């Protein structure tokens, strides 16, 4: 386990980013969308994960299908980024059409001349767990259930399927994705960066427990008023923060958008979508996000400045960072 932080150069080096694309983003199971966005035939969600453009679509039988959003002709996209509906798989560039299994059906008006056999949309793995759709670009990875292990057990008592997806916040941060993930993994900064949050929780009892075998950690922060802590704050390697309560949940995903930009996608689910308190909860989490964004962007500027190489990690507060950074270092070799 690491006792010092990763070298500053890892937070922006294009070569490290290229290695992470293959060893992390091309290999792990990742939450891709709320299942509510993929509830009917034809519904799709598309987007790039660390420079891998992919989409998931519901076929006419209601099954989830996932593909790289890259046509076999000259790499055009099949669907536009975002979410919507499409009754077929037709490339938006020259109109080649694909079967639902991804094989080429028709090369529109191609004329004479050979088309090699076996052209297709490259498939990706898709699985649904509870009310979330996950993807994995690695054909050799274990099935999702096996990969989740004890992480799934942590959520078992919460009625996630009863929660409705209502709000979304998307942020682009001027920092490497690890700068933001590191920040998520410790509560050490809370008194300095989040004064509102520190008034609500008993920071002396803030703890982060690491479950290394199953690749996740569990934050606990008892509320100051002594109320029972009814929720779970989980972080799953490499990029998922899941806060789940009895009456709702937040899903926060952290992606690289190149070596020096990070996409944070925050999705909110509530048991009662009409409860006026929901707006307030989303607003408050936006304030916390603003505070984390500001400190992460300031840290990134300093990492880039060339005066800092690495510093010590606190055993008391930064054990989850030590785990996360060690695992990452191992993954990219
Ligand atoms: S790139 Fe898809 S049809 Fe030409
Ligand atoms: Fe924070």
Tab-separated table of C-alpha atoms and ligand atoms in Angstrom:
chain	number	residue	atom	x	y	z
A	1	UNK	CA	0.000	0.000	0.000
A	2	UNK	CA	1.277	3.456	-0.858
A	3	UNK	CA	2.344	5.789	1.939
A	4	UNK	CA	2.801	8.793	-0.343
A	5	UNK	CA	0.591	10.313	-3.029
A	6	UNK	CA	1.024	9.434	-6.707
A	7	UNK	CA	3.587	11.588	-8.514
A	8	UNK	CA	2.265	14.965	-9.693
A	9	UNK	CA	3.199	14.047	-13.265
A	10	UNK	CA	0.493	11.331	-13.281
A	11	UNK	CA	-2.162	14.034	-13.071
A	12	UNK	CA	-2.010	15.228	-16.645
A	13	UNK	CA	0.574	13.148	-18.499
A	14	UNK	CA	-0.946	12.066	-21.869
A	15	UNK	CA	1.026	8.791	-21.694
A	16	UNK	CA	-0.527	7.909	-18.293
A	17	UNK	CA	-3.944	8.864	-19.697
A	18	UNK	CA	-3.395	6.518	-22.666
A	19	UNK	CA	-2.432	3.664	-20.292
A	20	UNK	CA	-5.461	4.337	-18.091
A	21	UNK	CA	-7.768	4.223	-21.139
A	22	UNK	CA	-6.773	0.642	-21.786
A	23	UNK	CA	-6.103	-0.673	-18.270
A	24	UNK	CA	-8.974	0.993	-16.410
A	25	UNK	CA	-11.656	2.440	-18.695
A	26	UNK	CA	-11.341	-0.379	-21.223
A	27	UNK	CA	-11.477	-3.066	-18.551
A	28	UNK	CA	-13.797	-2.248	-15.623
A	29	UNK	CA	-17.557	-2.505	-15.247
A	30	UNK	CA	-18.902	1.082	-15.133
A	31	UNK	CA	-22.344	2.533	-14.467
A	32	UNK	CA	-23.558	3.970	-17.771
A	33	UNK	CA	-27.158	5.132	-17.287
A	34	UNK	CA	-30.232	5.013	-15.070
A	35	UNK	CA	-32.339	2.038	-16.198
A	36	UNK	CA	-35.294	4.452	-16.589
A	37	UNK	CA	-33.562	5.905	-19.667
A	38	UNK	CA	-33.522	2.441	-21.270
A	39	UNK	CA	-36.999	1.225	-20.413
A	40	UNK	CA	-38.570	0.726	-23.901
A	41	UNK	CA	-37.542	-0.727	-27.281
A	42	UNK	CA	-35.643	1.861	-29.307
A	43	UNK	CA	-34.503	3.929	-26.327
A	44	UNK	CA	-30.766	4.566	-26.350
A	45	UNK	CA	-28.060	6.320	-24.344
A	46	UNK	CA	-24.782	7.309	-26.012
A	47	UNK	CA	-21.603	8.964	-24.808
A	48	UNK	CA	-17.840	8.652	-24.660
A	49	UNK	CA	-16.052	7.089	-21.709
A	50	UNK	CA	-12.442	8.248	-21.660
A	51	UNK	CA	-12.480	8.619	-25.423
A	52	UNK	CA	-14.395	5.392	-26.126
A	53	UNK	CA	-17.665	6.418	-27.862
A	54	UNK	CA	-20.292	3.801	-27.020
A	55	UNK	CA	-24.044	3.391	-26.881
A	56	UNK	CA	-26.623	1.115	-25.305
A	57	UNK	CA	-29.959	0.570	-27.016
A	58	UNK	CA	-33.058	-1.522	-26.258
A	59	UNK	CA	-33.778	-3.903	-29.147
A	60	UNK	CA	-37.327	-4.728	-30.333
A	61	UNK	CA	-37.442	-7.717	-27.935
A	62	UNK	CA	-36.642	-5.476	-24.982
A	63	UNK	CA	-33.031	-6.689	-24.543
A	64	UNK	CA	-30.179	-4.289	-23.884
A	65	UNK	CA	-27.563	-4.154	-26.638
A	66	UNK	CA	-24.274	-2.287	-26.375
A	67	UNK	CA	-21.867	-1.255	-29.143
A	68	UNK	CA	-18.976	1.007	-29.886
A	69	UNK	CA	-20.601	3.944	-31.689
A	70	UNK	CA	-18.228	3.480	-34.612
A	71	UNK	CA	-19.304	2.403	-38.096
A	72	UNK	CA	-17.281	-0.222	-39.958
A	73	UNK	CA	-17.266	1.883	-43.147
A	74	UNK	CA	-15.385	5.050	-42.234
A	75	UNK	CA	-15.988	5.345	-38.498
A	76	UNK	CA	-19.175	7.401	-38.540
A	77	UNK	CA	-21.502	7.471	-35.510
A	78	UNK	CA	-24.689	5.398	-35.365
A	79	UNK	CA	-26.472	7.583	-32.814
A	80	UNK	CA	-25.825	11.093	-31.527
A	81	UNK	CA	-24.432	11.531	-28.002
A	82	UNK	CA	-27.074	11.918	-25.341
A	83	UNK	CA	-30.263	9.931	-25.094
A	84	UNK	CA	-33.243	9.392	-27.359
A	85	UNK	CA	-35.045	6.875	-29.511
A	86	UNK	CA	-34.095	5.022	-32.666
A	87	UNK	CA	-35.963	2.215	-34.411
A	88	UNK	CA	-32.876	0.922	-36.231
A	89	UNK	CA	-29.085	0.922	-36.364
A	90	UNK	CA	-28.233	3.133	-39.333
A	91	UNK	CA	-24.983	5.083	-39.591
A	92	UNK	CA	-25.475	8.841	-39.677
A	93	UNK	CA	-22.653	9.359	-42.187
A	94	UNK	CA	-23.473	7.291	-45.314
A	95	UNK	CA	-26.385	5.239	-44.090
A	96	UNK	CA	-25.018	1.754	-43.690
A	97	UNK	CA	-27.559	-0.360	-41.785
A	98	UNK	CA	-26.825	-2.953	-39.098
A	99	UNK	CA	-28.792	-5.836	-37.581
A	100	UNK	CA	-29.594	-5.744	-33.872
A	101	UNK	CA	-26.701	-8.150	-33.252
A	102	UNK	CA	-24.396	-5.553	-34.824
A	103	UNK	CA	-23.692	-7.409	-38.094
A	104	UNK	CA	-23.834	-5.400	-41.323
A	105	UNK	CA	-27.227	-5.687	-43.052
A	106	UNK	CA	-26.918	-3.283	-45.963
A	107	UNK	CA	-24.273	-0.934	-47.327
A	108	UNK	CA	-26.530	1.749	-48.818
A	109	UNK	CA	-25.857	2.519	-52.538
A	110	UNK	CA	-22.292	1.210	-52.291
A	111	UNK	CA	-22.172	0.223	-55.947
A	112	UNK	CA	-19.991	-2.510	-57.401
A	113	UNK	CA	-16.903	-3.650	-55.606
A	114	UNK	CA	-16.226	-5.940	-52.716
A	115	UNK	CA	-17.225	-5.454	-49.101
A	116	UNK	CA	-15.230	-7.706	-46.771
A	117	UNK	CA	-17.183	-10.381	-44.885
A	118	UNK	CA	-17.863	-10.017	-41.210
A	119	UNK	CA	-18.102	-6.238	-40.972
A	120	UNK	CA	-20.018	-5.243	-37.840
A	121	UNK	CA	-20.421	-2.796	-35.002
A	122	UNK	CA	-18.023	-3.924	-32.276
A	123	UNK	CA	-20.151	-5.103	-29.323
A	124	UNK	CA	-19.638	-4.179	-25.687
A	125	UNK	CA	-20.986	-5.899	-22.571
A	126	UNK	CA	-24.127	-4.531	-20.941
A	127	UNK	CA	-25.839	-5.655	-17.750
A	128	UNK	CA	-28.504	-4.248	-15.548
A	129	UNK	CA	-28.076	-4.263	-11.757
A	130	UNK	CA	-30.994	-2.920	-9.737
A	131	UNK	CA	-32.054	0.359	-11.419
A	132	UNK	CA	-28.689	1.057	-13.091
A	133	UNK	CA	-27.325	-0.064	-16.474
A	134	UNK	CA	-23.628	-0.935	-16.528
A	135	UNK	CA	-21.178	-1.437	-19.382
A	136	UNK	CA	-17.803	-3.102	-19.765
A	137	UNK	CA	-15.559	-2.890	-22.832
A	138	UNK	CA	-13.584	-6.001	-21.873
A	139	UNK	CA	-14.960	-9.248	-23.261
A	140	UNK	CA	-12.868	-11.223	-20.754
A	141	UNK	CA	-14.059	-9.463	-17.585
A	142	UNK	CA	-16.121	-11.512	-15.106
A	143	UNK	CA	-19.923	-11.022	-15.146
A	144	UNK	CA	-21.124	-7.905	-13.348
A	145	UNK	CA	-22.587	-9.753	-10.350
A	146	UNK	CA	-19.258	-11.407	-9.679
A	147	UNK	CA	-17.373	-8.142	-10.133
A	148	UNK	CA	-19.695	-6.339	-7.698
A	149	UNK	CA	-19.339	-8.890	-4.895
A	150	UNK	CA	-19.979	-7.330	-1.487
A	151	UNK	CA	-20.736	-3.911	-2.983
A	152	UNK	CA	-24.150	-5.270	-3.998
A	153	UNK	CA	-24.753	-6.572	-0.456
A	154	UNK	CA	-24.162	-3.082	0.961
A	155	UNK	CA	-27.160	-1.871	-1.074
A	156	UNK	CA	-29.407	-4.897	-0.560
A	157	UNK	CA	-31.603	-3.382	2.155
A	158	UNK	CA	-32.398	-0.220	0.147
A	159	UNK	CA	-35.439	-0.218	-2.175
A	160	UNK	CA	-33.529	1.297	-5.106
A	161	UNK	CA	-36.116	0.150	-7.660
A	162	UNK	CA	-38.726	2.271	-5.896
A	163	UNK	CA	-36.731	5.469	-6.509
A	164	UNK	CA	-37.398	7.641	-9.559
A	165	UNK	CA	-34.636	9.319	-11.519
A	166	UNK	CA	-35.534	13.024	-11.420
A	167	UNK	CA	-32.489	15.339	-11.590
A	168	UNK	CA	-29.106	15.404	-13.298
A	169	UNK	CA	-26.076	17.710	-13.010
A	170	UNK	CA	-23.149	17.466	-15.416
A	171	UNK	CA	-19.941	19.375	-14.733
A	172	UNK	CA	-16.713	19.720	-16.658
A	173	UNK	CA	-13.815	20.329	-14.289
A	174	UNK	CA	-10.410	21.716	-15.200
A	175	UNK	CA	-8.494	18.916	-13.498
A	176	UNK	CA	-7.394	15.339	-14.001
A	177	UNK	CA	-10.066	12.806	-12.973
A	178	UNK	CA	-7.815	11.451	-10.208
A	179	UNK	CA	-7.584	14.874	-8.569
A	180	UNK	CA	-11.352	14.749	-8.105
A	181	UNK	CA	-11.464	11.036	-7.166
A	182	UNK	CA	-8.710	11.502	-4.551
A	183	UNK	CA	-10.720	14.345	-3.060
A	184	UNK	CA	-13.826	12.186	-2.882
A	185	UNK	CA	-11.920	9.470	-1.026
A	186	UNK	CA	-11.124	11.423	2.138
A	187	UNK	CA	-13.118	13.386	4.689
A	188	UNK	CA	-9.962	15.164	5.903
A	189	UNK	CA	-10.812	18.282	3.841
A	190	UNK	CA	-14.414	18.610	5.035
A	191	UNK	CA	-13.881	21.155	7.876
A	192	UNK	CA	-11.807	23.360	5.554
A	193	UNK	CA	-13.776	23.073	2.311
A	194	UNK	CA	-17.362	22.295	3.349
A	195	UNK	CA	-18.342	24.405	6.385
A	196	UNK	CA	-22.076	23.666	5.938
A	197	UNK	CA	-21.505	19.933	5.793
A	198	UNK	CA	-19.164	19.975	8.811
A	199	UNK	CA	-21.891	21.531	10.942
A	200	UNK	CA	-24.147	18.561	10.239
A	201	UNK	CA	-21.868	15.588	10.811
A	202	UNK	CA	-19.660	14.443	13.665
A	203	UNK	CA	-16.280	14.684	11.961
A	204	UNK	CA	-14.429	13.067	14.876
A	205	UNK	CA	-16.236	9.869	13.967
A	206	UNK	CA	-15.846	10.212	10.172
A	207	UNK	CA	-14.335	7.032	8.832
A	208	UNK	CA	-13.633	5.354	5.523
A	209	UNK	CA	-13.482	1.570	5.486
A	210	UNK	CA	-11.830	-0.144	2.506
A	211	UNK	CA	-13.063	-3.461	1.077
A	212	UNK	CA	-10.136	-4.092	-1.227
A	213	UNK	CA	-11.161	-7.509	-2.544
A	214	UNK	CA	-14.455	-6.177	-3.906
A	215	UNK	CA	-12.966	-2.849	-4.969
A	216	UNK	CA	-15.001	-0.403	-2.928
A	217	UNK	CA	-14.980	1.645	0.227
A	218	UNK	CA	-17.626	2.794	2.680
A	219	UNK	CA	-17.685	6.296	4.211
A	220	UNK	CA	-19.460	6.727	7.547
A	221	UNK	CA	-20.248	10.064	9.119
A	222	UNK	CA	-22.711	10.042	12.014
A	223	UNK	CA	-24.981	13.111	12.062
A	224	UNK	CA	-24.277	15.508	14.954
A	225	UNK	CA	-27.834	15.386	16.261
A	226	UNK	CA	-27.362	11.701	17.090
A	227	UNK	CA	-29.942	10.514	14.545
A	228	UNK	CA	-29.285	7.032	13.210
A	229	UNK	CA	-27.180	7.099	10.071
A	230	UNK	CA	-29.668	5.464	7.749
A	231	UNK	CA	-27.706	5.709	4.521
A	232	UNK	CA	-24.598	4.241	2.894
A	233	UNK	CA	-21.948	6.300	1.166
A	234	UNK	CA	-20.065	4.016	-1.152
A	235	UNK	CA	-17.257	4.506	-3.642
A	236	UNK	CA	-16.522	1.766	-6.134
A	237	UNK	CA	-13.275	1.645	-8.102
A	238	UNK	CA	-12.648	3.324	-10.419
A	239	UNK	CA	-15.275	6.055	-10.656
A	240	UNK	CA	-18.620	5.463	-8.950
A	241	UNK	CA	-19.882	7.225	-5.850
A	242	UNK	CA	-23.240	5.857	-4.738
A	243	UNK	CA	-25.070	7.394	-1.786
A	244	UNK	CA	-28.141	5.393	-0.958
A	245	UNK	CA	-30.797	6.149	1.682
A	246	UNK	CA	-34.216	4.795	2.543
A	247	UNK	CA	-35.981	7.495	0.487
A	248	UNK	CA	-33.614	8.125	-2.424
A	249	UNK	CA	-30.109	7.908	-3.808
A	250	UNK	CA	-27.409	9.857	-5.686
A	251	UNK	CA	-25.188	8.347	-8.331
A	252	UNK	CA	-22.019	10.304	-9.053
A	253	UNK	CA	-19.695	9.223	-11.853
A	254	UNK	CA	-16.242	10.609	-12.558
A	255	UNK	CA	-14.747	10.299	-16.057
A	256	UNK	CA	-11.641	11.647	-17.733
A	257	UNK	CA	-12.275	13.881	-20.727
A	258	UNK	CA	-8.650	13.872	-21.825
A	259	UNK	CA	-5.750	14.063	-19.361
A	260	UNK	CA	-6.632	17.497	-17.976
A	261	UNK	CA	-10.428	17.587	-17.873
A	262	UNK	CA	-12.958	15.671	-15.829
A	263	UNK	CA	-16.613	15.049	-16.399
A	264	UNK	CA	-18.694	14.663	-13.257
A	265	UNK	CA	-22.192	13.316	-13.841
A	266	UNK	CA	-24.502	13.497	-10.848
A	267	UNK	CA	-27.881	11.732	-10.963
A	268	UNK	CA	-30.530	12.027	-8.260
A	269	UNK	CA	-33.300	9.548	-7.536
A	270	UNK	CA	-36.159	10.084	-5.081
A	271	UNK	CA	-38.814	7.787	-3.689
A	272	UNK	CA	-41.317	10.668	-3.832
A	273	UNK	CA	-40.475	12.644	-6.972
A	274	UNK	CA	-42.964	15.390	-6.013
A	275	UNK	CA	-41.541	16.096	-2.557
A	276	UNK	CA	-40.633	19.810	-2.525
A	277	UNK	CA	-37.611	18.971	-0.324
A	278	UNK	CA	-35.940	17.304	-3.336
A	279	UNK	CA	-35.025	20.637	-4.943
A	280	UNK	CA	-33.329	21.730	-1.742
A	281	UNK	CA	-31.361	18.464	-1.530
A	282	UNK	CA	-30.162	18.873	-5.136
A	283	UNK	CA	-29.223	22.505	-4.501
A	284	UNK	CA	-27.242	21.619	-1.378
A	285	UNK	CA	-25.335	18.911	-3.193
A	286	UNK	CA	-24.591	21.484	-5.922
A	287	UNK	CA	-22.984	23.718	-3.278
A	288	UNK	CA	-20.777	20.833	-2.106
A	289	UNK	CA	-19.894	20.135	-5.732
A	290	UNK	CA	-18.972	23.824	-6.282
A	291	UNK	CA	-16.668	23.680	-3.277
A	292	UNK	CA	-15.008	20.460	-4.404
A	293	UNK	CA	-14.657	21.772	-7.960
A	294	UNK	CA	-12.946	24.961	-6.766
A	295	UNK	CA	-10.443	23.150	-4.544
A	296	UNK	CA	-9.695	20.440	-7.141
A	297	UNK	CA	-9.051	23.006	-9.878
A	298	UNK	CA	-6.740	24.950	-7.537
A	299	UNK	CA	-4.889	21.735	-6.621
A	300	UNK	CA	-4.552	20.809	-10.305
A	301	UNK	CA	-2.953	24.159	-11.131
A	302	UNK	CA	-0.460	23.528	-8.349
A	303	UNK	CA	0.235	19.941	-9.464
A	304	UNK	CA	1.003	21.344	-12.919
A	305	UNK	CA	3.244	24.123	-11.602
A	306	UNK	CA	6.288	21.896	-11.170
A	307	UNK	CA	7.106	22.694	-7.532
A	308	UNK	CA	5.439	19.613	-6.002
A	309	UNK	CA	6.311	15.994	-6.731
A	310	UNK	CA	4.497	13.955	-4.069
A	311	UNK	CA	3.537	14.196	-0.388
A	312	UNK	CA	2.746	11.825	2.517
A	313	UNK	CA	-0.691	10.235	2.945
A	314	UNK	CA	-2.263	10.287	6.414
A	315	UNK	CA	-2.918	6.815	7.829
A	316	UNK	CA	-5.701	8.315	9.942
A	317	UNK	CA	-7.547	10.036	7.071
A	318	UNK	CA	-6.220	8.929	3.700
A	319	UNK	CA	-6.262	5.127	3.831
A	320	UNK	CA	-8.797	4.964	0.995
A	321	UNK	CA	-6.546	7.123	-1.193
A	322	UNK	CA	-3.643	4.812	-0.464
A	323	UNK	CA	-5.807	1.869	-1.575
A	324	UNK	CA	-7.182	3.646	-4.670
A	325	UNK	CA	-3.796	4.912	-5.810
A	326	UNK	CA	-2.101	1.545	-5.193
A	327	UNK	CA	-4.777	-0.246	-7.191
A	328	UNK	CA	-4.506	2.244	-10.010
A	329	UNK	CA	-0.740	1.993	-10.074
A	330	UNK	CA	-1.016	-1.798	-10.203
A	331	UNK	CA	-3.598	-1.657	-12.995
A	332	UNK	CA	-1.566	0.478	-15.332
A	333	UNK	CA	1.690	-1.199	-14.388
B	1	LIG	S1	-19.093	5.826	-41.996
B	1	LIG	FE1	-20.903	4.761	-41.608
B	1	LIG	S2	-21.791	4.554	-43.527
B	1	LIG	FE2	-19.957	5.582	-43.951
B	2	LIG	FE1	-15.482	17.370	-0.709
